[in-house]
mmCIF file of C-alpha atoms in Angstrom:
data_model
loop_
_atom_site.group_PDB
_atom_site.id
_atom_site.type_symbol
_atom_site.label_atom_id
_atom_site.label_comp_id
_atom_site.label_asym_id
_atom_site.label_seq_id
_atom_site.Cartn_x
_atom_site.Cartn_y
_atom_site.Cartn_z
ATOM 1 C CA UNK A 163 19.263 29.885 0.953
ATOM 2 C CA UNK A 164 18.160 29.856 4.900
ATOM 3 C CA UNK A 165 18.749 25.890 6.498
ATOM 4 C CA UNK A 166 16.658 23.422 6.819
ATOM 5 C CA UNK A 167 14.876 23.376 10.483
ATOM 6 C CA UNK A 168 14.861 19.633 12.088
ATOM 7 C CA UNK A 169 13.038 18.331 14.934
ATOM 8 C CA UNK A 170 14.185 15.508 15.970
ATOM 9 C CA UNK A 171 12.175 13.080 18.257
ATOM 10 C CA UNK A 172 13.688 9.376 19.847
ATOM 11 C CA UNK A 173 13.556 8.157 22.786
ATOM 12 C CA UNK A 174 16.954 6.888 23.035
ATOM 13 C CA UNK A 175 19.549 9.536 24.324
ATOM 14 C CA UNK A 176 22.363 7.984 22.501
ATOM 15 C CA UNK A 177 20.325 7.321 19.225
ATOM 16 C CA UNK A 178 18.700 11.190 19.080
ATOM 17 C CA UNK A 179 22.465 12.332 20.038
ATOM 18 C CA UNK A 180 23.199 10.617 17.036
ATOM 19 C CA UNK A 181 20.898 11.914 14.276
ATOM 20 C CA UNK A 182 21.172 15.779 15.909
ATOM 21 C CA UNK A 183 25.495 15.446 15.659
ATOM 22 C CA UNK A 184 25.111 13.964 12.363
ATOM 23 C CA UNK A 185 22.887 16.629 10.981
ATOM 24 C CA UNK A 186 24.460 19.735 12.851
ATOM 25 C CA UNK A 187 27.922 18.817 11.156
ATOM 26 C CA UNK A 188 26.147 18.664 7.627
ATOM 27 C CA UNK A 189 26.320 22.277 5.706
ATOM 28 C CA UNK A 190 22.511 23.604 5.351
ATOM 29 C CA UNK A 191 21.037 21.989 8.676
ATOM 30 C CA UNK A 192 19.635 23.630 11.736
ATOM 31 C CA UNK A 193 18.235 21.530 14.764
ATOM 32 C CA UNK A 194 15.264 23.791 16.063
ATOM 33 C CA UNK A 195 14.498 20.962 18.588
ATOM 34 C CA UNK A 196 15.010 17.440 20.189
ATOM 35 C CA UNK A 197 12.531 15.486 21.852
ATOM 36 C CA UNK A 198 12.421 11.659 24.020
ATOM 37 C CA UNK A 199 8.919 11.292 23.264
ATOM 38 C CA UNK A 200 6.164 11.772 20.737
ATOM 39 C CA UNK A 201 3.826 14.237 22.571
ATOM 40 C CA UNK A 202 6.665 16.719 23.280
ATOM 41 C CA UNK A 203 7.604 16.483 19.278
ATOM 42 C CA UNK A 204 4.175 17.176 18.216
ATOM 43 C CA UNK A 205 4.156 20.399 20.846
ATOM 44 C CA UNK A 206 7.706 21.027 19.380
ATOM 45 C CA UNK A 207 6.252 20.856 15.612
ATOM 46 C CA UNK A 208 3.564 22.705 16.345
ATOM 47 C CA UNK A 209 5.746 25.934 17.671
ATOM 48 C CA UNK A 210 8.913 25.743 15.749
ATOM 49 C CA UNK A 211 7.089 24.752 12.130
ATOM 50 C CA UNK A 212 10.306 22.828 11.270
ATOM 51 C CA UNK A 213 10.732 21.507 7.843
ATOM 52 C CA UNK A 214 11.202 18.379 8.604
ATOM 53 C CA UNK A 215 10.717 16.170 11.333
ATOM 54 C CA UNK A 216 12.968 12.768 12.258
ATOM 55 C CA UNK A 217 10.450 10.211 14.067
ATOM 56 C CA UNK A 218 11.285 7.246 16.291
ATOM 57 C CA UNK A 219 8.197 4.958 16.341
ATOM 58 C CA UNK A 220 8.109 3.339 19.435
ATOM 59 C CA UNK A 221 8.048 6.226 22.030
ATOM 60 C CA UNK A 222 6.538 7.143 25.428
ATOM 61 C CA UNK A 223 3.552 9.072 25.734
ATOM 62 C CA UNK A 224 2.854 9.388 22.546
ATOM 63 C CA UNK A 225 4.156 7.045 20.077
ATOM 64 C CA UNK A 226 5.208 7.328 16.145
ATOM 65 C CA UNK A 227 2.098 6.692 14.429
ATOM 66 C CA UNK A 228 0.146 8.493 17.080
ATOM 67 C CA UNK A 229 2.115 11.300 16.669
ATOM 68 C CA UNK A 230 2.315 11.331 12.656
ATOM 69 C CA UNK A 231 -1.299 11.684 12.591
ATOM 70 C CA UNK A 232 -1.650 14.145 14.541
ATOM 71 C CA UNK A 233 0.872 16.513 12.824
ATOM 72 C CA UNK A 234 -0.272 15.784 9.300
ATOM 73 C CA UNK A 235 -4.162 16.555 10.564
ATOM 74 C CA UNK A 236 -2.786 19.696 12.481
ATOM 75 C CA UNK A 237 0.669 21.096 10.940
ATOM 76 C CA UNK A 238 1.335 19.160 8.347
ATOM 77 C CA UNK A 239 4.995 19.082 8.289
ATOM 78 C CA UNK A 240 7.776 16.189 5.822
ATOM 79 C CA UNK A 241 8.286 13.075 8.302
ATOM 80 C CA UNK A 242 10.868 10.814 7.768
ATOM 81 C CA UNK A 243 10.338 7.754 10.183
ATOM 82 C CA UNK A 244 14.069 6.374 11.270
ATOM 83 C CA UNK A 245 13.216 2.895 13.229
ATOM 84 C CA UNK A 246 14.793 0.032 14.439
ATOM 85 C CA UNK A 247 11.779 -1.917 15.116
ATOM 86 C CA UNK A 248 11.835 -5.926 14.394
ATOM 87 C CA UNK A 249 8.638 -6.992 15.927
ATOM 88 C CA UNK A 250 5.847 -7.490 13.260
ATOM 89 C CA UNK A 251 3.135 -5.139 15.329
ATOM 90 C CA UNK A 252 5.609 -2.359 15.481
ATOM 91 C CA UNK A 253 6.988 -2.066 11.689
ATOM 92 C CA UNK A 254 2.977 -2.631 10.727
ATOM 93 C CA UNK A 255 2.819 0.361 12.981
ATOM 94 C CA UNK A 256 5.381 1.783 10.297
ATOM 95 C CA UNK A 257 3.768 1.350 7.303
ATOM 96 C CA UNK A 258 0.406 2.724 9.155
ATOM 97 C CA UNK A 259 2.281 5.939 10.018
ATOM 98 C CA UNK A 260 3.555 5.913 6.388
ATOM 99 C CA UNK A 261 -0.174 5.280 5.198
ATOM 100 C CA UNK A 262 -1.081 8.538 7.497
ATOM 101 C CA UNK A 263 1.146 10.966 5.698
ATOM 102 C CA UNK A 264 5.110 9.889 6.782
ATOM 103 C CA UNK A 265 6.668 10.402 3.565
ATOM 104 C CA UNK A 266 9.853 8.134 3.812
ATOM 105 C CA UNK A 267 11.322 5.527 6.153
ATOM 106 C CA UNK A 268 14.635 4.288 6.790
ATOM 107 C CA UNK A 269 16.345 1.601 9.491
ATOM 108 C CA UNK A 270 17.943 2.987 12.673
ATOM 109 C CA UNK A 271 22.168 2.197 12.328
ATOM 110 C CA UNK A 272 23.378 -1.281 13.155
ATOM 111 C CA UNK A 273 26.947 -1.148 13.657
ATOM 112 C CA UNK A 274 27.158 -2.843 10.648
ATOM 113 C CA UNK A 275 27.779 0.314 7.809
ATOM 114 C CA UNK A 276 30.582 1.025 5.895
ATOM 115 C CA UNK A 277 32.390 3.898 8.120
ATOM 116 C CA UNK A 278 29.920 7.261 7.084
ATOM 117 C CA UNK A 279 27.507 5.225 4.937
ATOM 118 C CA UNK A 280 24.624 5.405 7.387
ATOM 119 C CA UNK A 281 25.106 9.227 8.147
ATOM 120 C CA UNK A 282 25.380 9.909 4.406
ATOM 121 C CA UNK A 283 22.301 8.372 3.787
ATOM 122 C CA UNK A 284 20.611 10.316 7.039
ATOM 123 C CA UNK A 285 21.325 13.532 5.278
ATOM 124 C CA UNK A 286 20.643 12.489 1.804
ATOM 125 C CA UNK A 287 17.248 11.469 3.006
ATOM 126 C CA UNK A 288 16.169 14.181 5.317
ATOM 127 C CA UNK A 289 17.188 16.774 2.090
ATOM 128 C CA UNK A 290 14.980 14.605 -0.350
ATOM 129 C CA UNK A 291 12.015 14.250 2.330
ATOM 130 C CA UNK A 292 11.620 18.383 3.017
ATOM 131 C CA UNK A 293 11.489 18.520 -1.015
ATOM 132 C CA UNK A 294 8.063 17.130 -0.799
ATOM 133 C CA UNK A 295 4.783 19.297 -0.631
ATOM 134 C CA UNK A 296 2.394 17.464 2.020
ATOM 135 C CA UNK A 297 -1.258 17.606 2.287
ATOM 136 C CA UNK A 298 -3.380 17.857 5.347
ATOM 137 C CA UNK A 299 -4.185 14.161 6.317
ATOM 138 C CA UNK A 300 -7.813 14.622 9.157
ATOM 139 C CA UNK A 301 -7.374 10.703 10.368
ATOM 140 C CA UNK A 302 -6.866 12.583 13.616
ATOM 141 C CA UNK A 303 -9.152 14.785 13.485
ATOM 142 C CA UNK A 304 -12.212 11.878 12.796
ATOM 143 C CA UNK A 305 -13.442 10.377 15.714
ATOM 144 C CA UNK A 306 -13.828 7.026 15.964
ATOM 145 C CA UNK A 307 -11.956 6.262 12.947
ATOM 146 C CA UNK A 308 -9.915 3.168 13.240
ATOM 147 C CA UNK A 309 -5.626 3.485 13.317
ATOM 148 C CA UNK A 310 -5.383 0.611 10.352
ATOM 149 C CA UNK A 311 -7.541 1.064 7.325
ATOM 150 C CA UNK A 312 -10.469 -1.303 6.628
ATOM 151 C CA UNK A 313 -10.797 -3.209 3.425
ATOM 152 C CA UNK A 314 -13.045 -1.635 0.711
ATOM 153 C CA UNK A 315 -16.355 -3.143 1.290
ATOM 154 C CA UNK A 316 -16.769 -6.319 -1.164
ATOM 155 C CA UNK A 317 -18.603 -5.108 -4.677
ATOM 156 C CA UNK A 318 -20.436 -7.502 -7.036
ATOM 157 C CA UNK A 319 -18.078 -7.848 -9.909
ATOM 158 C CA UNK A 320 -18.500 -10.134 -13.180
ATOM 159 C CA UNK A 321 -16.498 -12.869 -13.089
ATOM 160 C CA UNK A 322 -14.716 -12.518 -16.548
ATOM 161 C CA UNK A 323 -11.612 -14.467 -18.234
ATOM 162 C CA UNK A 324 -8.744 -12.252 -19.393
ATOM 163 C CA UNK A 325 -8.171 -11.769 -22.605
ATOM 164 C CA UNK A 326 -4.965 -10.361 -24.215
ATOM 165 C CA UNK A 327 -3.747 -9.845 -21.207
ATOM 166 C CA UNK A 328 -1.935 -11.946 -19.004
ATOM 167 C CA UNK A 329 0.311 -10.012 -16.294
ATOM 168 C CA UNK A 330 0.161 -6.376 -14.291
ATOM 169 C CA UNK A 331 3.688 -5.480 -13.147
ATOM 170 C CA UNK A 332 4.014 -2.360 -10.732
ATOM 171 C CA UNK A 333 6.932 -0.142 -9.902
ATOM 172 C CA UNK A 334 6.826 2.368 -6.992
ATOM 173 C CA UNK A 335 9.497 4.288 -4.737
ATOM 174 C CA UNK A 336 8.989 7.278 -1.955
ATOM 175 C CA UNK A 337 5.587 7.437 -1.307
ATOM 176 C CA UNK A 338 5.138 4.185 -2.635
ATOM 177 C CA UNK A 339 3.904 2.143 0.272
ATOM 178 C CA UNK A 340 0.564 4.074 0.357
ATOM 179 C CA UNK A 341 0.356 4.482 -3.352
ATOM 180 C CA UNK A 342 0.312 0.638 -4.030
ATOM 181 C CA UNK A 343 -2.101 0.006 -0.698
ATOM 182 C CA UNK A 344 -4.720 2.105 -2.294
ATOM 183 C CA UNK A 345 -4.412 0.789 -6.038
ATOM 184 C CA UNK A 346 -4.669 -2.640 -4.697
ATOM 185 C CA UNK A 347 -7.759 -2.136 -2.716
ATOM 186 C CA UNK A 348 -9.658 -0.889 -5.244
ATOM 187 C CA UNK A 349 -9.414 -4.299 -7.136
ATOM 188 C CA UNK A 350 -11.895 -7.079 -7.070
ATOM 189 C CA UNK A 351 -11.232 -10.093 -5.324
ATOM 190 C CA UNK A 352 -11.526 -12.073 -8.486
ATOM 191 C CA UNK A 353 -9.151 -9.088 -10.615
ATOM 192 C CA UNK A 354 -8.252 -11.616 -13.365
ATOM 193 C CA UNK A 355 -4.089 -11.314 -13.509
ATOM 194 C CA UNK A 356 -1.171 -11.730 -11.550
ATOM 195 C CA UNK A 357 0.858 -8.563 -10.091
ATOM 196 C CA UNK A 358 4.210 -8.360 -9.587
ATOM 197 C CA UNK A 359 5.703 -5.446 -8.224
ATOM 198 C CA UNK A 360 8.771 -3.364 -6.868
ATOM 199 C CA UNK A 361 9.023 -0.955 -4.226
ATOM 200 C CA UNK A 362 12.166 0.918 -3.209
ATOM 201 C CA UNK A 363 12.556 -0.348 0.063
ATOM 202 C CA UNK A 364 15.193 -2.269 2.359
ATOM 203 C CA UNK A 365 15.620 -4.665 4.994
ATOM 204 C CA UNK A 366 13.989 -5.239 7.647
ATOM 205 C CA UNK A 367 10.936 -3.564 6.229
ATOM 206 C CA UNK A 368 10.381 -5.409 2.629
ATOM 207 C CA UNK A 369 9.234 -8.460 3.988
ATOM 208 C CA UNK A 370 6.927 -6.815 6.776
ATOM 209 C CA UNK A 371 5.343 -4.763 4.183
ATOM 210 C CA UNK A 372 4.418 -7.894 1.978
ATOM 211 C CA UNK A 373 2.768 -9.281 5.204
ATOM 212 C CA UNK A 374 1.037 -5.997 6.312
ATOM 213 C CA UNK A 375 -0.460 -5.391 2.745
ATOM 214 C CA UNK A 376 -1.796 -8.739 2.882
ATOM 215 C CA UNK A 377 -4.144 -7.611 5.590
ATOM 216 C CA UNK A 378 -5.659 -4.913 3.586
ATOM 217 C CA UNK A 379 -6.237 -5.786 0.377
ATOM 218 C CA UNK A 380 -8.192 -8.762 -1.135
ATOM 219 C CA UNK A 381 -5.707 -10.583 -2.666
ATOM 220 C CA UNK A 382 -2.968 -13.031 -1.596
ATOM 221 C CA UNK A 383 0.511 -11.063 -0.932
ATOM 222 C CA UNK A 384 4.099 -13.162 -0.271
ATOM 223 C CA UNK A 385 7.710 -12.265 -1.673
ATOM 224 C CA UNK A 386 8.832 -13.463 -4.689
ATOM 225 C CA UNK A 387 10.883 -17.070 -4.666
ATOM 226 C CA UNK A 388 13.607 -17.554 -6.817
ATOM 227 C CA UNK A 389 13.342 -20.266 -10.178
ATOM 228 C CA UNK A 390 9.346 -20.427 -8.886
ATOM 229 C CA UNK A 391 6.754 -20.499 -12.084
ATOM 230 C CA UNK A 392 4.829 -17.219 -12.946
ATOM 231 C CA UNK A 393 1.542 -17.133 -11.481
ATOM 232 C CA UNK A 394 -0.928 -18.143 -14.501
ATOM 233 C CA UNK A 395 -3.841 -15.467 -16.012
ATOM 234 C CA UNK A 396 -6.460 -16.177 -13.917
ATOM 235 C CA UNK A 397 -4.975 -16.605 -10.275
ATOM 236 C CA UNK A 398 -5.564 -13.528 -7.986
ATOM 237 C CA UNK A 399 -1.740 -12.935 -6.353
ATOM 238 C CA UNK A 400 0.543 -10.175 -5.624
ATOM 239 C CA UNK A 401 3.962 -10.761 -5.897
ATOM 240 C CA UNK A 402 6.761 -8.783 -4.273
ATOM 241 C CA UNK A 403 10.620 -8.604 -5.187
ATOM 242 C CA UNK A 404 12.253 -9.087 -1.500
ATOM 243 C CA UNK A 405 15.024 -6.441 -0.690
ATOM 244 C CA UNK A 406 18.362 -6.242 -2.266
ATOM 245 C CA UNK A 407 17.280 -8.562 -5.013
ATOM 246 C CA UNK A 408 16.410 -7.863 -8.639
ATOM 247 C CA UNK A 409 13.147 -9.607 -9.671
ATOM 248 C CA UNK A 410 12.877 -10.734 -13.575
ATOM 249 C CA UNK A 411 10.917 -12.867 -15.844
ATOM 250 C CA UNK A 412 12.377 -15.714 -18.099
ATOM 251 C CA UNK A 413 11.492 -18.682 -20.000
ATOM 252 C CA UNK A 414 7.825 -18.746 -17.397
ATOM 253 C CA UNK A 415 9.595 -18.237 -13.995
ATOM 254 C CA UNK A 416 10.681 -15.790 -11.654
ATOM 255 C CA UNK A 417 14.517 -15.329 -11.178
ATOM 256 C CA UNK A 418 15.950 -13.343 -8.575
ATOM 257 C CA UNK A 419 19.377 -11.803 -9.539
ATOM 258 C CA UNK A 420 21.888 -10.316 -7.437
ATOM 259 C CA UNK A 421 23.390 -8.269 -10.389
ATOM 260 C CA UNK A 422 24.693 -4.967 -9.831
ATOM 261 C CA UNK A 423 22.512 -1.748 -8.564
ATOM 262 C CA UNK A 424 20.272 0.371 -11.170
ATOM 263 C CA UNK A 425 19.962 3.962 -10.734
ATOM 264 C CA UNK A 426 20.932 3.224 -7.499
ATOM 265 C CA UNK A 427 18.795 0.614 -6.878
ATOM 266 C CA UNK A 428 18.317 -3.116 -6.117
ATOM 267 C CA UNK A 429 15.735 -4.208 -6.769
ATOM 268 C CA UNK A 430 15.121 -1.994 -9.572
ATOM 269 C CA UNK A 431 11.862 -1.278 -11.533
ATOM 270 C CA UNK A 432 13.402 -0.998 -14.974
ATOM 271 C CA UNK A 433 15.224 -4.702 -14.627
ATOM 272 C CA UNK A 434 11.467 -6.037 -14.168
ATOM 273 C CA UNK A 435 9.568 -4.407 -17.187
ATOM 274 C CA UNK A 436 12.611 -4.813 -19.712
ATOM 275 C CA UNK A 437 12.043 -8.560 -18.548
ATOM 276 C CA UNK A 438 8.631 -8.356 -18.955
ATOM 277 C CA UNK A 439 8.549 -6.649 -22.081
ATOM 278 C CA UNK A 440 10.584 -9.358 -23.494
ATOM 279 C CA UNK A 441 8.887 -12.247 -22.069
ATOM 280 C CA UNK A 442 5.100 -11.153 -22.712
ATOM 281 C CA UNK A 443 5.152 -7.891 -25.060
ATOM 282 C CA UNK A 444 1.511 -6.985 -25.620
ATOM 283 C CA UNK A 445 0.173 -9.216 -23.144
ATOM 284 C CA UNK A 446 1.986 -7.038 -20.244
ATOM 285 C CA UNK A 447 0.044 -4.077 -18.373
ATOM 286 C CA UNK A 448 2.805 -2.286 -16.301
ATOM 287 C CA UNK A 449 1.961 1.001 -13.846
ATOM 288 C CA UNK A 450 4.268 3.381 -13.040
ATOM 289 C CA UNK A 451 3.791 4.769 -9.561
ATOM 290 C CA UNK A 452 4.871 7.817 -7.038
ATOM 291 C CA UNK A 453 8.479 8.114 -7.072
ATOM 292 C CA UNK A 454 12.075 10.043 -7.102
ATOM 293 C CA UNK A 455 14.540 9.120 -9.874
ATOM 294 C CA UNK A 456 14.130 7.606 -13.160
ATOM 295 C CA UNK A 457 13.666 3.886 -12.486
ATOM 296 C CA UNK A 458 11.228 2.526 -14.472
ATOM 297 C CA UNK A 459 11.512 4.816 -17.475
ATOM 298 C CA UNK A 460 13.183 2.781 -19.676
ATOM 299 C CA UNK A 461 11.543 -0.401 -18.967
ATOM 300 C CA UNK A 462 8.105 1.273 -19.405
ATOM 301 C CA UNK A 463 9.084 2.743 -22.871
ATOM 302 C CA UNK A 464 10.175 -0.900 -23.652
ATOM 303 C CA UNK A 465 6.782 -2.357 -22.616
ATOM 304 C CA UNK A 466 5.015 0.018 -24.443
ATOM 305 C CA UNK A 467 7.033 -0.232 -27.837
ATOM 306 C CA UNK A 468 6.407 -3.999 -27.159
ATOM 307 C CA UNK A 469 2.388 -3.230 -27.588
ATOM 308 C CA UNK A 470 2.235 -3.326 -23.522
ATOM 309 C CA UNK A 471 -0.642 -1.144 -22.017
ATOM 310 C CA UNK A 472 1.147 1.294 -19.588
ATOM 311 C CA UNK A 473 -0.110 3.596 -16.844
ATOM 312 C CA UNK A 474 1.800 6.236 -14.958
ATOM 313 C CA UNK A 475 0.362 8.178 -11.967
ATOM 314 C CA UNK A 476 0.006 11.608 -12.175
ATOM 315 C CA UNK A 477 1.830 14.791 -10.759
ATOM 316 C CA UNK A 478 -1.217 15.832 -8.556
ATOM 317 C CA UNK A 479 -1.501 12.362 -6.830
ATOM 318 C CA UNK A 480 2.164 11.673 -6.929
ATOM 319 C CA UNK A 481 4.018 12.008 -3.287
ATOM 320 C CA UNK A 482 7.085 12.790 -5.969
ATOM 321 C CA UNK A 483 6.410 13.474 -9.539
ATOM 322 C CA UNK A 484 10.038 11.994 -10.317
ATOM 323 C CA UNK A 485 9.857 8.327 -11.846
ATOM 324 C CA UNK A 486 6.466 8.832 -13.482
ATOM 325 C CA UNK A 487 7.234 11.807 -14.771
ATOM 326 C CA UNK A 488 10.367 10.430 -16.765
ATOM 327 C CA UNK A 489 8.058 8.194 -18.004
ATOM 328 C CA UNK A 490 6.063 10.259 -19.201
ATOM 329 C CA UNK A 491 8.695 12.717 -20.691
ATOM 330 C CA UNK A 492 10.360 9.669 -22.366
ATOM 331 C CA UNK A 493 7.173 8.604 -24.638
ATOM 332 C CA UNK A 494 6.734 5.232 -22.220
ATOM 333 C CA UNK A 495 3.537 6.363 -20.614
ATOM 334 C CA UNK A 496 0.525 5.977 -22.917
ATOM 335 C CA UNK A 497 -1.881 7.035 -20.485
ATOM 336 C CA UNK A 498 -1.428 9.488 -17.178
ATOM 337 C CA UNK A 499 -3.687 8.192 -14.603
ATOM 338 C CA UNK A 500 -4.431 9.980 -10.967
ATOM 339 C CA UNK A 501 -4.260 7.301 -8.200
ATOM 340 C CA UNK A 502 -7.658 7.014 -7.032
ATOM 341 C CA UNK A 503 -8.541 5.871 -10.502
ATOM 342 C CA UNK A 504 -5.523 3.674 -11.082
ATOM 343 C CA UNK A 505 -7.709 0.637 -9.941
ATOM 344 C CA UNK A 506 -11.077 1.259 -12.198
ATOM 345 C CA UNK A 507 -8.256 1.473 -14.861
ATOM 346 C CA UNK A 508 -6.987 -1.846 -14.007
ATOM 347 C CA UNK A 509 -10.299 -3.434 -13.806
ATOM 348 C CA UNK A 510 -11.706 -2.097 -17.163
ATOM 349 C CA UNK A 511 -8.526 -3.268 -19.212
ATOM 350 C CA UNK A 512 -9.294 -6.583 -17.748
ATOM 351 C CA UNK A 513 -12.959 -6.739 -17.937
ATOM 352 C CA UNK A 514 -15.018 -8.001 -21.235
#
């Protein structure tokens, strides 16, 4: 089996020294290129067709989200997004490159890491990203099209009470930041029932994402607080488990536990919709979203043995067909749903 070809593009020489040591001294990795700025590593993408490319997002010239659009519109190559940024403009900038066709995203090192755990996780990631089949994205390609996406314009929509239902709960990992955007935007203003969700994603970026999904979708969006009451049926509000915290559901409220990792993962889907199935059995709609792993499986089997509705997303509209798919396999999904009709599903099992 030939390596896998890297470009790597950051601006900072010691950083991009970093990331191209790190990956030369793993088995199965060839650097094809290195780049300080984003024009050069879409010139460098272009030429080499690498399989995957390492992206710094604020850059010279050319910066990440600049540059992800243009090589998923022109040579659509995997793009894993390594950043340190901590200003809210430039991790919104993140989640729009992500939105464009980045597949996965993870924080720059701190100094703070166990000795190897940051490099470890560099080549873990970079091997799971060039896994993934991407699509042409054409944002760059349309003129005149805006860098953040617009809200769906506003459609009439009878204002109904729920009825068995009374909460949507939402699991999602790699690919996941786009996946949930677009299922959220497609709901009505007035969609009956409160959301709670999980997404696979760390600090600094879980709490940045809450903020910039709030701008693009219709409803309310803030992180989850600890011992706080479950939004009732009725209130329009998305609700998202912060980083490195399990989210559950008990006795009403919303408890955040610090118990140990599932599947690798904190917070985990499948600690959520065991809760859930539990706590509200038929009355719970849970959706099962693009993914790698098994999270969410089991808790979406439990929901659906409970007389839960559940919807998983389906392999053509799936960045990675991995949690859904165990899902599926396991008897928890009871319907397969492609994402672009995940929300019109939503809507109807909510309407009259």
């Amino acid at each position: 089996m030939s390596d896998l070809k890297v470009v790597v593009v950051e601006d900072s020489d010691l950083v991009r020294a970093h990331i191209v040591n790190v990956l030369r001294a793993a088995p199965g990795f060839q650097v094809v290129g290195e780049a300080r700025d984003g024009r050069t590593g879409v010139e460098l993408c272009e030429r080499l067709r690498p399989d995957v490319v390492t992206l710094d997002m604020m850059m010279p010239e050319m910066n990440g989200l600049q540059a992800t659009e243009h090589i998923m519109a022109h040579c659509p190559t995997p793009i894993l997004i390594v950043s340190a940024s901590v200003n809210r403009g430039e991790m919104f900038k993140t989640y729009d490159a992500l939105q464009a066709g980045a597949v996965e995203v993870m924080e720059k090192p701190n100094g703070h890491e166990a000795p190897g755990a940051w490099e470890q996780k560099l080549v873990a990631t970079v091997k799971l990203v060039s896994r993934i089949a991407v699509i042409t994205h054409p944002r760059a390609k349309l003129e005149g099209r805006p860098r953040a996406p617009q809200p769906l314009p506003e459609r009439p929509q009878p204002k109904v009470a729920p009825r068995r239902h009374s909460l949507v709960v939402v699991g999602a990992s790699t690919g996941g930041p786009n996946a949930l955007a677009e299922v959220f935007r497609g709901l009505p203003r007035d969609f009956p029932l409160p959301i709670l969700f999980v997404l696979h994603i760390g600090e600094p970026f879980a709490r940045s994402f809450a903020d910039w999904l709030s701008q693009r979708i219709r409803q309310p969006v803030r992180m989850a607080m600890h011992g706080e009451l479950v939004p009732p049926p009725g209130k329009s509000v998305v609700v998202m488990a912060p980083a490195n915290r399990h989210l559950l559901v008990r006795g009403g409220r919303l408890w955040l536990s610090d118990e140990p990792e599932r599947h690798g993962c904190r917070p985990a889907v499948d600690v959520l919709f065991e809760s859930v199935s539990r706590e509200y059995g038929s009355r719970a709609i849970a959706v099962l979203l693009t993914g790698m792993g098994r999270d969410g499986a089991a808790g979406m089997l439990a929901i659906r043995r409970a007389g839960g509705v559940t919807l998983a997303q389906d392999r053509g509209t799936s960045v990675v067909f991995g949690m859904p798919k165990e899902a599926i396999e396991c008897g928890g999904a009871e319907r397969v749903v492609p994402l672009p009709e995940m929300a019109a599903a939503l809507s109807k099992l909510t309407g009259p």
